[in-house]
PDB file of C-alpha atoms in Angstrom:
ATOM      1  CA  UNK J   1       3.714  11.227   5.542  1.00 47.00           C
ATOM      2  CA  UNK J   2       0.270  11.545   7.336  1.00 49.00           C
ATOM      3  CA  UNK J   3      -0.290   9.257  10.078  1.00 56.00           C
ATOM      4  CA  UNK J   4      -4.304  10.182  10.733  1.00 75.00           C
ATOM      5  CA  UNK J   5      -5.249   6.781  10.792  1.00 90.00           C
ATOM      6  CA  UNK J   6      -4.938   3.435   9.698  1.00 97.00           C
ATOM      7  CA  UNK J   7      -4.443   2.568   6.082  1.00 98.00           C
ATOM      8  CA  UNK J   8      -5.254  -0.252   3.813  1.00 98.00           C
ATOM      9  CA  UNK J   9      -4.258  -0.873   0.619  1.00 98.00           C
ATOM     10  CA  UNK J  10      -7.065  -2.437  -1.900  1.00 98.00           C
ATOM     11  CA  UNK J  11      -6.420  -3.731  -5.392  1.00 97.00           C
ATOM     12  CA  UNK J  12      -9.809  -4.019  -7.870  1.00 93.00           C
ATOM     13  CA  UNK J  13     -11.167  -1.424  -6.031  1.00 91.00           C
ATOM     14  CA  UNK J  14     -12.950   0.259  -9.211  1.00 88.00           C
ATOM     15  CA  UNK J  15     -16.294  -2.068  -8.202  1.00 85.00           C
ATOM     16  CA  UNK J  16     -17.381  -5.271  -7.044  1.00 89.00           C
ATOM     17  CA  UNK J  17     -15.985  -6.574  -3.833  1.00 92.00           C
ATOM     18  CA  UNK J  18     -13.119  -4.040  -3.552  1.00 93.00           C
ATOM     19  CA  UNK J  19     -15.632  -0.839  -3.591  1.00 94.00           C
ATOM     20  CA  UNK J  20     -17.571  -2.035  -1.132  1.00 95.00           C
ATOM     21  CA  UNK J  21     -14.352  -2.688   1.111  1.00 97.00           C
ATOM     22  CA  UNK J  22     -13.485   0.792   0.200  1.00 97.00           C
ATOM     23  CA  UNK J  23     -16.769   1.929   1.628  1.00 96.00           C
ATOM     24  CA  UNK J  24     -16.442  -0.433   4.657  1.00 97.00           C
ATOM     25  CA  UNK J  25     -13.158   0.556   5.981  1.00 98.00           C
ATOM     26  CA  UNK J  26     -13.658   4.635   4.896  1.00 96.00           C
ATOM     27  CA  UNK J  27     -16.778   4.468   6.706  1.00 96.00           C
ATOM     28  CA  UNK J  28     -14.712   2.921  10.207  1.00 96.00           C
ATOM     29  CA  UNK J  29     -12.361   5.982   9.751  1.00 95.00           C
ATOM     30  CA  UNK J  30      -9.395   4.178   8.088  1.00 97.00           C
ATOM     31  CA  UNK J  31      -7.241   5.915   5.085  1.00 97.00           C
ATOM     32  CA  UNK J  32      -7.677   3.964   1.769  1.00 98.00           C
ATOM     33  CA  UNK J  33      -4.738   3.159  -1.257  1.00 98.00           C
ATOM     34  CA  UNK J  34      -7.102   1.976  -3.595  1.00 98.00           C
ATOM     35  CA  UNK J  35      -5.635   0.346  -6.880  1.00 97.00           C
ATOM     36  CA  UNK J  36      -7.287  -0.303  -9.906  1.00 93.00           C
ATOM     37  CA  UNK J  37      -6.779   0.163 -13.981  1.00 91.00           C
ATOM     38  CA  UNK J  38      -9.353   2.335 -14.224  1.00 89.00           C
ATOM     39  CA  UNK J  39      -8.209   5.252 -12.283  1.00 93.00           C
ATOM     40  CA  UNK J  40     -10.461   8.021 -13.449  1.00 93.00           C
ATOM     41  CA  UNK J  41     -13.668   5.586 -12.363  1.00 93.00           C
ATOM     42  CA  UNK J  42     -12.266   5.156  -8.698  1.00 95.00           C
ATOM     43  CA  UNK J  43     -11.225   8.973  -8.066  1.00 95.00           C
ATOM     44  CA  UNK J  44     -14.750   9.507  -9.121  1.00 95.00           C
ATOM     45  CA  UNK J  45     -15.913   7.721  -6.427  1.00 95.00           C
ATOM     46  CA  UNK J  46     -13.803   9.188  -4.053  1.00 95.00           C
ATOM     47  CA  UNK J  47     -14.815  12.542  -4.755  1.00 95.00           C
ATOM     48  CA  UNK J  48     -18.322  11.461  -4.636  1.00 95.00           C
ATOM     49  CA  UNK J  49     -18.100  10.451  -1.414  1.00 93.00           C
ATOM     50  CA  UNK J  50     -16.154  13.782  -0.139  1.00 94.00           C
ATOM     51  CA  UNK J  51     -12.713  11.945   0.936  1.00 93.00           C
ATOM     52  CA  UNK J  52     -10.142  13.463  -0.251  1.00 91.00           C
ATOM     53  CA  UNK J  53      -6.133  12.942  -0.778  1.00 90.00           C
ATOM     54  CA  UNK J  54      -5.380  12.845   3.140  1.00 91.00           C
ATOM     55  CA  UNK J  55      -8.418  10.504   2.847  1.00 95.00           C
ATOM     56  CA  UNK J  56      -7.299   8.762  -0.136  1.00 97.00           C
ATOM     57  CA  UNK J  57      -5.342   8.118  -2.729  1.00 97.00           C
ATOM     58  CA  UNK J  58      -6.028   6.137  -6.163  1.00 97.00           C
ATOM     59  CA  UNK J  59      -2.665   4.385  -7.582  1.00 97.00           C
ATOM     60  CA  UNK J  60      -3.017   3.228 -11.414  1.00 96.00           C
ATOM     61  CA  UNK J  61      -1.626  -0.081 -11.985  1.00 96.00           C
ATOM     62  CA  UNK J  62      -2.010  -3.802 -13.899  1.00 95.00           C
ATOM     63  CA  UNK J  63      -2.109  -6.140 -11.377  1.00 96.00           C
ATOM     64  CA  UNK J  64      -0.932  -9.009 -14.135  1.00 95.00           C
ATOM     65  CA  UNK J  65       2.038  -6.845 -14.301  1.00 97.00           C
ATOM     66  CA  UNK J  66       4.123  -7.513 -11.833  1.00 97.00           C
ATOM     67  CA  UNK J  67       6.351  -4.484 -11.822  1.00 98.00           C
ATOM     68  CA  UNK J  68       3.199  -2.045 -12.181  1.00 97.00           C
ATOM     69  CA  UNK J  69       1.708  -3.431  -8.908  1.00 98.00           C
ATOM     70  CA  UNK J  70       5.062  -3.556  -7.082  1.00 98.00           C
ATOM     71  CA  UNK J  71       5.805   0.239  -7.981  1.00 98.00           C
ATOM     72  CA  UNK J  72       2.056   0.836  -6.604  1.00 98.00           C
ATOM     73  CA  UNK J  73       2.665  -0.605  -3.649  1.00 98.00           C
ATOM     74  CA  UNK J  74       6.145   1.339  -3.160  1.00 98.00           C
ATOM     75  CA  UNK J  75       4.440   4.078  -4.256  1.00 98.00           C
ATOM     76  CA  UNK J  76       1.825   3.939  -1.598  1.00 98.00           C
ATOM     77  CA  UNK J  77       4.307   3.571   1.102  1.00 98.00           C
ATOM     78  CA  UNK J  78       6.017   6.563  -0.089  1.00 97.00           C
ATOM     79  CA  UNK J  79       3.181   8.624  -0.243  1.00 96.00           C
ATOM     80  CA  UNK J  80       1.208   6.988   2.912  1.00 96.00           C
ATOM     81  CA  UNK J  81       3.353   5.082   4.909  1.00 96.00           C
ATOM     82  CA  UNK J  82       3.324   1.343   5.442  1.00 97.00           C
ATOM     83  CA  UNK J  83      -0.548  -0.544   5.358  1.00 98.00           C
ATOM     84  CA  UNK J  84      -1.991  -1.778   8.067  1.00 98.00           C
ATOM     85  CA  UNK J  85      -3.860  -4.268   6.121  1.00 98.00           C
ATOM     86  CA  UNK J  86      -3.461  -4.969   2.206  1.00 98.00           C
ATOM     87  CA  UNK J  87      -6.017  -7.138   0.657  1.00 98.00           C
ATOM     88  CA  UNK J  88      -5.166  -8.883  -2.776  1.00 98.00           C
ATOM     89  CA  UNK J  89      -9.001  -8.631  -3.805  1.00 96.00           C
ATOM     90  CA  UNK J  90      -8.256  -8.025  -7.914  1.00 94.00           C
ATOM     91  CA  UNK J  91      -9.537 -11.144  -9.662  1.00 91.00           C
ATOM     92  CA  UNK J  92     -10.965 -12.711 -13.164  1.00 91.00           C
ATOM     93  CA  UNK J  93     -13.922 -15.313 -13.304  1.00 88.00           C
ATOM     94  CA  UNK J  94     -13.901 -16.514 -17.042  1.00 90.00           C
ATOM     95  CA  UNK J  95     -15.096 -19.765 -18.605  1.00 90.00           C
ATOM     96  CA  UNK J  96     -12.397 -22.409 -20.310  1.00 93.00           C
ATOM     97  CA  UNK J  97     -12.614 -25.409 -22.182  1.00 93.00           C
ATOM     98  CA  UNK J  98      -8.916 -27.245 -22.113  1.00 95.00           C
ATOM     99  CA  UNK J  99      -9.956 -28.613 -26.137  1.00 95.00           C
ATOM    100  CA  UNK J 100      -9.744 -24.888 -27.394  1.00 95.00           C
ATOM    101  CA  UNK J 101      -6.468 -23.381 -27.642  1.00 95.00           C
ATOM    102  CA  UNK J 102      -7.554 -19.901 -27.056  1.00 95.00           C
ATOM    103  CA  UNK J 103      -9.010 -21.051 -23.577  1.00 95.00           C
ATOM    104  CA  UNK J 104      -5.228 -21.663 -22.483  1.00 97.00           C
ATOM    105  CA  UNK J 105      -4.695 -18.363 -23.137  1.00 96.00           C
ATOM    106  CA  UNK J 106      -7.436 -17.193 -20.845  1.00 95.00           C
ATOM    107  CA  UNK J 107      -5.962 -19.836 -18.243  1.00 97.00           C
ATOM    108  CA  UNK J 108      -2.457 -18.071 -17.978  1.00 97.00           C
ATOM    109  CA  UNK J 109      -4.175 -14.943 -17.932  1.00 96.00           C
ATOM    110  CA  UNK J 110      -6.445 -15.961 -14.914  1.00 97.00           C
ATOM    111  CA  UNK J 111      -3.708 -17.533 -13.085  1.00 98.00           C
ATOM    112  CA  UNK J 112      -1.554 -13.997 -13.731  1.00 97.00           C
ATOM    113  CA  UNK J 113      -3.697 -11.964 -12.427  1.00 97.00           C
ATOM    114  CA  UNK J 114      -5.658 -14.390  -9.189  1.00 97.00           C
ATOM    115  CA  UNK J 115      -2.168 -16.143  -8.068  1.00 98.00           C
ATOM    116  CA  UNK J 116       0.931 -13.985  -9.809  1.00 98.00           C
ATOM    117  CA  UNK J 117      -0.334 -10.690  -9.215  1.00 97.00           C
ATOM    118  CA  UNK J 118      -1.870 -11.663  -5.431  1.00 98.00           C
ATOM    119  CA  UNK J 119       1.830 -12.703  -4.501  1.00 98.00           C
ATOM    120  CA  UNK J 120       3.028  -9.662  -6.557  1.00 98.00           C
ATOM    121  CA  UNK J 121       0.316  -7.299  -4.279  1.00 98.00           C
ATOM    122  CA  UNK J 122       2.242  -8.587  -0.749  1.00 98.00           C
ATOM    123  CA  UNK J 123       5.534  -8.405  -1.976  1.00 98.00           C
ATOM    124  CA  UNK J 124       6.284  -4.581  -1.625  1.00 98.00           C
ATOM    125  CA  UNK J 125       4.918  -4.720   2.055  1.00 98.00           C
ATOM    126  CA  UNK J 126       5.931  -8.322   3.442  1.00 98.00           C
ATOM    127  CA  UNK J 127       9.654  -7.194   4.702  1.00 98.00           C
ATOM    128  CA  UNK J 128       8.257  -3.932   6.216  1.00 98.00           C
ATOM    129  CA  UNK J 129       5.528  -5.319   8.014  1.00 98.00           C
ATOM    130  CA  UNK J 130       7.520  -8.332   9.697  1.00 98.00           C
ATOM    131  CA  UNK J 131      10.119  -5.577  10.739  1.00 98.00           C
ATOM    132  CA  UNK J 132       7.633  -3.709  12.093  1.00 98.00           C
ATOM    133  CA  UNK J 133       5.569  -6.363  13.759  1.00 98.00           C
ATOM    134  CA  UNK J 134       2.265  -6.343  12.744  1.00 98.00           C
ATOM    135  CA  UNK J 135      -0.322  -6.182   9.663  1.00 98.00           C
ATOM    136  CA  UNK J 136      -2.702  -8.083   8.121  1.00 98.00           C
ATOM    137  CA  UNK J 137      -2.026  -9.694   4.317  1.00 98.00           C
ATOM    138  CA  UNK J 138      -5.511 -10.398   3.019  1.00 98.00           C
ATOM    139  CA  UNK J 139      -6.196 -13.243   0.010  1.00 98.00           C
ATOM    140  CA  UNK J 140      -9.602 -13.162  -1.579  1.00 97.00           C
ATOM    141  CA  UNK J 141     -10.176 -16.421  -2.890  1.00 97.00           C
ATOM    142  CA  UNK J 142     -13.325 -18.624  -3.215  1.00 94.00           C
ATOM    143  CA  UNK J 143     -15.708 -21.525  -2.421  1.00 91.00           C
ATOM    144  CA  UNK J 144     -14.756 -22.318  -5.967  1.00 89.00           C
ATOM    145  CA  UNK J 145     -11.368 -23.054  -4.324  1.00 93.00           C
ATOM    146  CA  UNK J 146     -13.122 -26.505  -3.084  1.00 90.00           C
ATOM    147  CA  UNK J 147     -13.651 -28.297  -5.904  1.00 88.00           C
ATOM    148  CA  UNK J 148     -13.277 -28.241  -9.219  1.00 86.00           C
ATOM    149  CA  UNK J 149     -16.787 -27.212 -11.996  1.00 85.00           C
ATOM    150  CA  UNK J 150     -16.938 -28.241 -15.334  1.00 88.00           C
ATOM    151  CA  UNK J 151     -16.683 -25.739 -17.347  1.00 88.00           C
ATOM    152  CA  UNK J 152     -14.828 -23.503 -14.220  1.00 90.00           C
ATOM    153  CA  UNK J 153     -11.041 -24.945 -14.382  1.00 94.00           C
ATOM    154  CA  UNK J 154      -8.950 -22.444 -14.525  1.00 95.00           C
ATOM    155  CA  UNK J 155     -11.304 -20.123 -11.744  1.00 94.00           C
ATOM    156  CA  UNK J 156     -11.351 -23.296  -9.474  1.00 94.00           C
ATOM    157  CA  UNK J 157      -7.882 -24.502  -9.774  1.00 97.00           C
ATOM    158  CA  UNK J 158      -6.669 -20.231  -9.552  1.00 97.00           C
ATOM    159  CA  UNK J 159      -8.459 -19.653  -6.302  1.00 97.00           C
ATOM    160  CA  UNK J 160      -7.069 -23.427  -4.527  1.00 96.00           C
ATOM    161  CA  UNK J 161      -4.138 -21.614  -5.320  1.00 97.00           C
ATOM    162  CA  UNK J 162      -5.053 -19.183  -3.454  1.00 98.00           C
ATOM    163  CA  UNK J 163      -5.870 -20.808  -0.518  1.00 97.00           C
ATOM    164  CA  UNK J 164      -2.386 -22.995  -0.688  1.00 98.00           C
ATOM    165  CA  UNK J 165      -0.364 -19.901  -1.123  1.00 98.00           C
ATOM    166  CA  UNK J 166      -1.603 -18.443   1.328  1.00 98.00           C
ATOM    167  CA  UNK J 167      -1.608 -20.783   3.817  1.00 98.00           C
ATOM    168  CA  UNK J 168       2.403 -21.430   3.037  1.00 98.00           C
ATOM    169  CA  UNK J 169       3.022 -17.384   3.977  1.00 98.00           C
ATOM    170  CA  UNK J 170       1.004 -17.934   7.235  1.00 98.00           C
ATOM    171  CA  UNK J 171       3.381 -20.127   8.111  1.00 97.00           C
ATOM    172  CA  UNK J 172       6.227 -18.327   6.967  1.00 98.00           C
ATOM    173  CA  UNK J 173       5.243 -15.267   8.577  1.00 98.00           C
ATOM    174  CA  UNK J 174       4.294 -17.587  11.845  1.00 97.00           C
ATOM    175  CA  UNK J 175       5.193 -15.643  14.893  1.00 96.00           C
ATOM    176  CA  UNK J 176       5.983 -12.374  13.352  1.00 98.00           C
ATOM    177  CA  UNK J 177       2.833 -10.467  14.575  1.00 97.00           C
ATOM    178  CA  UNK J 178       1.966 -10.165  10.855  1.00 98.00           C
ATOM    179  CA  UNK J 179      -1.260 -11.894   9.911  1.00 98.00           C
ATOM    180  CA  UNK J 180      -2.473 -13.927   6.657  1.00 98.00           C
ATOM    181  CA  UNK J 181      -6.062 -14.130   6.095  1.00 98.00           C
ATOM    182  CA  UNK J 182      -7.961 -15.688   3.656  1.00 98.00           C
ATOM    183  CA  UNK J 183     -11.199 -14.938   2.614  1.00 97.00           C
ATOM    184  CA  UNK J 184     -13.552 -17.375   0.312  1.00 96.00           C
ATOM    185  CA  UNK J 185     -16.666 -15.576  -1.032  1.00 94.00           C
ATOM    186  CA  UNK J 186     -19.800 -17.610  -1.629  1.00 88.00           C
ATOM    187  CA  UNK J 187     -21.748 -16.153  -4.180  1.00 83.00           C
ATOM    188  CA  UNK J 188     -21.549 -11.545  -4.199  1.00 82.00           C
ATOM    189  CA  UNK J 189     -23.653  -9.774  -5.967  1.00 81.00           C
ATOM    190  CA  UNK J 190     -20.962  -8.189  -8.322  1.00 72.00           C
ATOM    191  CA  UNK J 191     -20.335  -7.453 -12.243  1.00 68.00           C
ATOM    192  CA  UNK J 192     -18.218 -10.775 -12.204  1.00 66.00           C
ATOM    193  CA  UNK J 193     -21.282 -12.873 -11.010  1.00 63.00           C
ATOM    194  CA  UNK J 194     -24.089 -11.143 -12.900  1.00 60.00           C
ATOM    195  CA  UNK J 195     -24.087 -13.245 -15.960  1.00 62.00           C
ATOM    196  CA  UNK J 196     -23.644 -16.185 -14.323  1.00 61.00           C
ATOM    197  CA  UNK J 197     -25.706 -19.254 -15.936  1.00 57.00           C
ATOM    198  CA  UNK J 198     -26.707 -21.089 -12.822  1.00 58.00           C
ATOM    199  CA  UNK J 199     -28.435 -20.824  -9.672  1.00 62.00           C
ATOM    200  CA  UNK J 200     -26.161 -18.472  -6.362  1.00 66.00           C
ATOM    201  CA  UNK J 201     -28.023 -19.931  -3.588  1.00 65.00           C
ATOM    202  CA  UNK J 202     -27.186 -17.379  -0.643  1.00 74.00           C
ATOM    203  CA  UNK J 203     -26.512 -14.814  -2.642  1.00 79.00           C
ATOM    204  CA  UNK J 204     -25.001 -11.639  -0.581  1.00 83.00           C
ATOM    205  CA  UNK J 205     -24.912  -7.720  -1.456  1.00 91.00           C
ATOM    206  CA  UNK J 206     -21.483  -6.899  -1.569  1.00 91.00           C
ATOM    207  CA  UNK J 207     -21.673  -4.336   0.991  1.00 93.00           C
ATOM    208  CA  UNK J 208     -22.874  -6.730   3.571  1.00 95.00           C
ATOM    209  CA  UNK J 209     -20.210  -9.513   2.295  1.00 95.00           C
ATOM    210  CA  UNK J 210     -17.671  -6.335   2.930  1.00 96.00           C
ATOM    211  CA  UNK J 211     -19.086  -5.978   6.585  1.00 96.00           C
ATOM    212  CA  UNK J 212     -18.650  -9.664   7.482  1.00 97.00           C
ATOM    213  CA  UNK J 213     -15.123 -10.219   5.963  1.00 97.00           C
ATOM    214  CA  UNK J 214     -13.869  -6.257   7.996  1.00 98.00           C
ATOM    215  CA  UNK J 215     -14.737  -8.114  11.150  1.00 97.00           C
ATOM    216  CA  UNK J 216     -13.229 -11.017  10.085  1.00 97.00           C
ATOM    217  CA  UNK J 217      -9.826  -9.143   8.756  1.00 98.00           C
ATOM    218  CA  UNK J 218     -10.005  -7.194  12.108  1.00 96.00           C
ATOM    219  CA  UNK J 219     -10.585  -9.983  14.549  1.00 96.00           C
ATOM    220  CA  UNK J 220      -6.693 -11.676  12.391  1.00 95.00           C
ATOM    221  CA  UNK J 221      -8.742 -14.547  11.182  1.00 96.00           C
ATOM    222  CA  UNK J 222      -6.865 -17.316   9.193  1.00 97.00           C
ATOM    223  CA  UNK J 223      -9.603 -18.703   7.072  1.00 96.00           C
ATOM    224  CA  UNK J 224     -13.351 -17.638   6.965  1.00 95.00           C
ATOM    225  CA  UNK J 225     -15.784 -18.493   3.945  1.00 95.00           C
ATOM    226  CA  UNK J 226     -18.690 -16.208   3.667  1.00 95.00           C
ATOM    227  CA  UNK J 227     -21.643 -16.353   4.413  1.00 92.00           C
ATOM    228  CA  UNK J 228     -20.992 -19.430   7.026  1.00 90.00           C
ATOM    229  CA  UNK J 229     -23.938 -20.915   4.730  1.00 90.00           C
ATOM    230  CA  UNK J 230     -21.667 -21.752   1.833  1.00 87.00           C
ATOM    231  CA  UNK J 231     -19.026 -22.893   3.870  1.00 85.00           C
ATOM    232  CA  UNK J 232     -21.225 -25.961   5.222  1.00 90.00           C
ATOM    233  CA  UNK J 233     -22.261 -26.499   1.744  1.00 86.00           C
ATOM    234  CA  UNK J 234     -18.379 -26.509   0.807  1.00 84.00           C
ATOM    235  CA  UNK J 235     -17.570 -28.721   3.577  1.00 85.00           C
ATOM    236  CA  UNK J 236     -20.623 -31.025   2.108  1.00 89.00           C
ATOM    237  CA  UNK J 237     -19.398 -30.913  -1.409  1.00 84.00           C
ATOM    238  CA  UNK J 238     -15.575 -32.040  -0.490  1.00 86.00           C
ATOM    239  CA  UNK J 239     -17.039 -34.787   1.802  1.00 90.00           C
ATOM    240  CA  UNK J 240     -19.234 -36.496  -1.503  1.00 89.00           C
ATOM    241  CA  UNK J 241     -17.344 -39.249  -3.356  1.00 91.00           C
ATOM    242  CA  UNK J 242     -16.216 -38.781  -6.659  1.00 91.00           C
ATOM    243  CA  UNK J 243     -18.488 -40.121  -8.669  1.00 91.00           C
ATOM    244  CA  UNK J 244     -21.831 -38.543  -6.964  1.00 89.00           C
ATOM    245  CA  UNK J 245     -19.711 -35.418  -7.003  1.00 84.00           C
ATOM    246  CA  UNK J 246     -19.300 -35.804 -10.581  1.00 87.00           C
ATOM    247  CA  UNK J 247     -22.989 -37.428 -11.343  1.00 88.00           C
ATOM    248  CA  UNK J 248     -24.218 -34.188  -9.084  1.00 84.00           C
ATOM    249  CA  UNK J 249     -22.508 -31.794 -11.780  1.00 82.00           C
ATOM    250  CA  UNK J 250     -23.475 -32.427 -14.759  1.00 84.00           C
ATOM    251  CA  UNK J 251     -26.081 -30.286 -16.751  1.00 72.00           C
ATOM    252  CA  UNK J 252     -24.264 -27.506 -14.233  1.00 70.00           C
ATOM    253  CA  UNK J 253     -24.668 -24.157 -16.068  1.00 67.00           C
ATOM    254  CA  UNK J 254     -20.959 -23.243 -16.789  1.00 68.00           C
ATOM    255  CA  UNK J 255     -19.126 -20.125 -16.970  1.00 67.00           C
ATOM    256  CA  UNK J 256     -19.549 -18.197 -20.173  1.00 72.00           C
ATOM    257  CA  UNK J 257     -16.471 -18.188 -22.199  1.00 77.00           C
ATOM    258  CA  UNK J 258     -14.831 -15.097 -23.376  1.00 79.00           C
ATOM    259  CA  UNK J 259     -15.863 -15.862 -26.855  1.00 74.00           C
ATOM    260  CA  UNK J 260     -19.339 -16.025 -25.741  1.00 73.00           C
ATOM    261  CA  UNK J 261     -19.158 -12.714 -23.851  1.00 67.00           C
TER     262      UNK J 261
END
């Protein structure tokens, strides 16, 4: 198995966030596993950018499957070796309202694929790295983690899922020399956000979002929102009572449904 350098393993990595820490972490010399469903669009890239399969290698698999992104990550360490870092970055942002029945669908479709298939990314590597010693377990979750948005509920309540499950394997994996970071985006200039109906103050680029959170993977960082902006304006929104909360919400632009996309 080649051993040139370190390797992380990156689910969604066909755009978005997940390209851009493909770029990030090729560009500092690390190998990449990148995972996605569309295969043919991320070995494009690859090639576009010159690295090839000592470089990098591009495993097909449906992270709301939780045997296909198991076998990918067995498949990795097979081919690769064990990860230095993994990052659970595959996600879905879609609008719900509870009164429609096909909105619970979308619900247990977010949750499988932001909390089910984020647990199902670690599993193949947990065991391995705590034998080992060391590694880093990344969660990309949200600032939509802090409270809940009308028109948002099964987004927010996925991604404070998120940050609760992750936080329980930190302290599982306490001591171990393995690492559990979480990560909470503000707003990223991504496909997911682009037809979003409301204002993103401090918007970000995602390849300077992918910058801040490779320092902040690097440096073994337990929670970090970014940019630091949002994360007062988080800290802000948790501290309002309930009812100005709620008063402060309303006429919100909401997520577009997936009948309305």
């Amino acid at each position: 198995m080649p051993q040139a350098g370190p390797l992380v393993f990156i689910t969604g990595a066909s755009s978005g966030i997940g390209q851009a820490l493909a770029a990030r972490y090729a560009d500092a010399g690390w190998r990449l596993a990148l995972v996605a469903r569309r295969v043919t669009e991320v070995q494009a890239w690859a090639d576009a950018r010159g690295l090839g399969a000592e470089d990098c290698r591009v495993y097909g698999a449906d992270v709301a499957d939780i045997d296909s992104i198991a076998a990918a990550g067995r498949a990795c360490i097979d081919a690769q070796g064990l990860p230095d870092a993994v990052i659970a970055n595959a996600g879905v942002s879609i609008g719900m309202d509870t009164a429609e029945r096909e909105d619970l669908d979308v619900m247990a479709q977010t949750f499988a694929i932001n909390n089910v298939g984020l647990a199902a990314t670690f599993h193949p590597f947990v065991a391995a790295m705590r034998r080992r010693g060391s590694g880093r377990l990344v969660g990309i979750a949200s600032v939509a983690a802090i409270r809940g948005l009308p028109g948002h509920g099964a987004y927010c309540a996925s991604k404070a899922g998120v940050v609760a499950y992750c936080e329980s394997l930190r302290g599982e994996l306490h001591g171990s020399g393995v690492k559990v970071v979480t990560l909470c985006p503000g707003y990223v200039d991504t496909p997911l956000t682009r037809g979003n109906r409301y204002g993103m103050p401090f918007l970000l680029q995602a390849d300077a979002f992918a910058d801040r959170a490779f320092r902040a993977i690097e440096a073994g960082t337990s929670y970090r929102v970014i940019p630091w902006q949002m994360g007062v304006v988080a800290k802000l929104m948790r501290l309002l009572p309930n009812a100005l909360f709620d008063r402060l919400v309303q006429g919100r632009g909401r997520k577009k449904r997936r009948s309305e996309q």
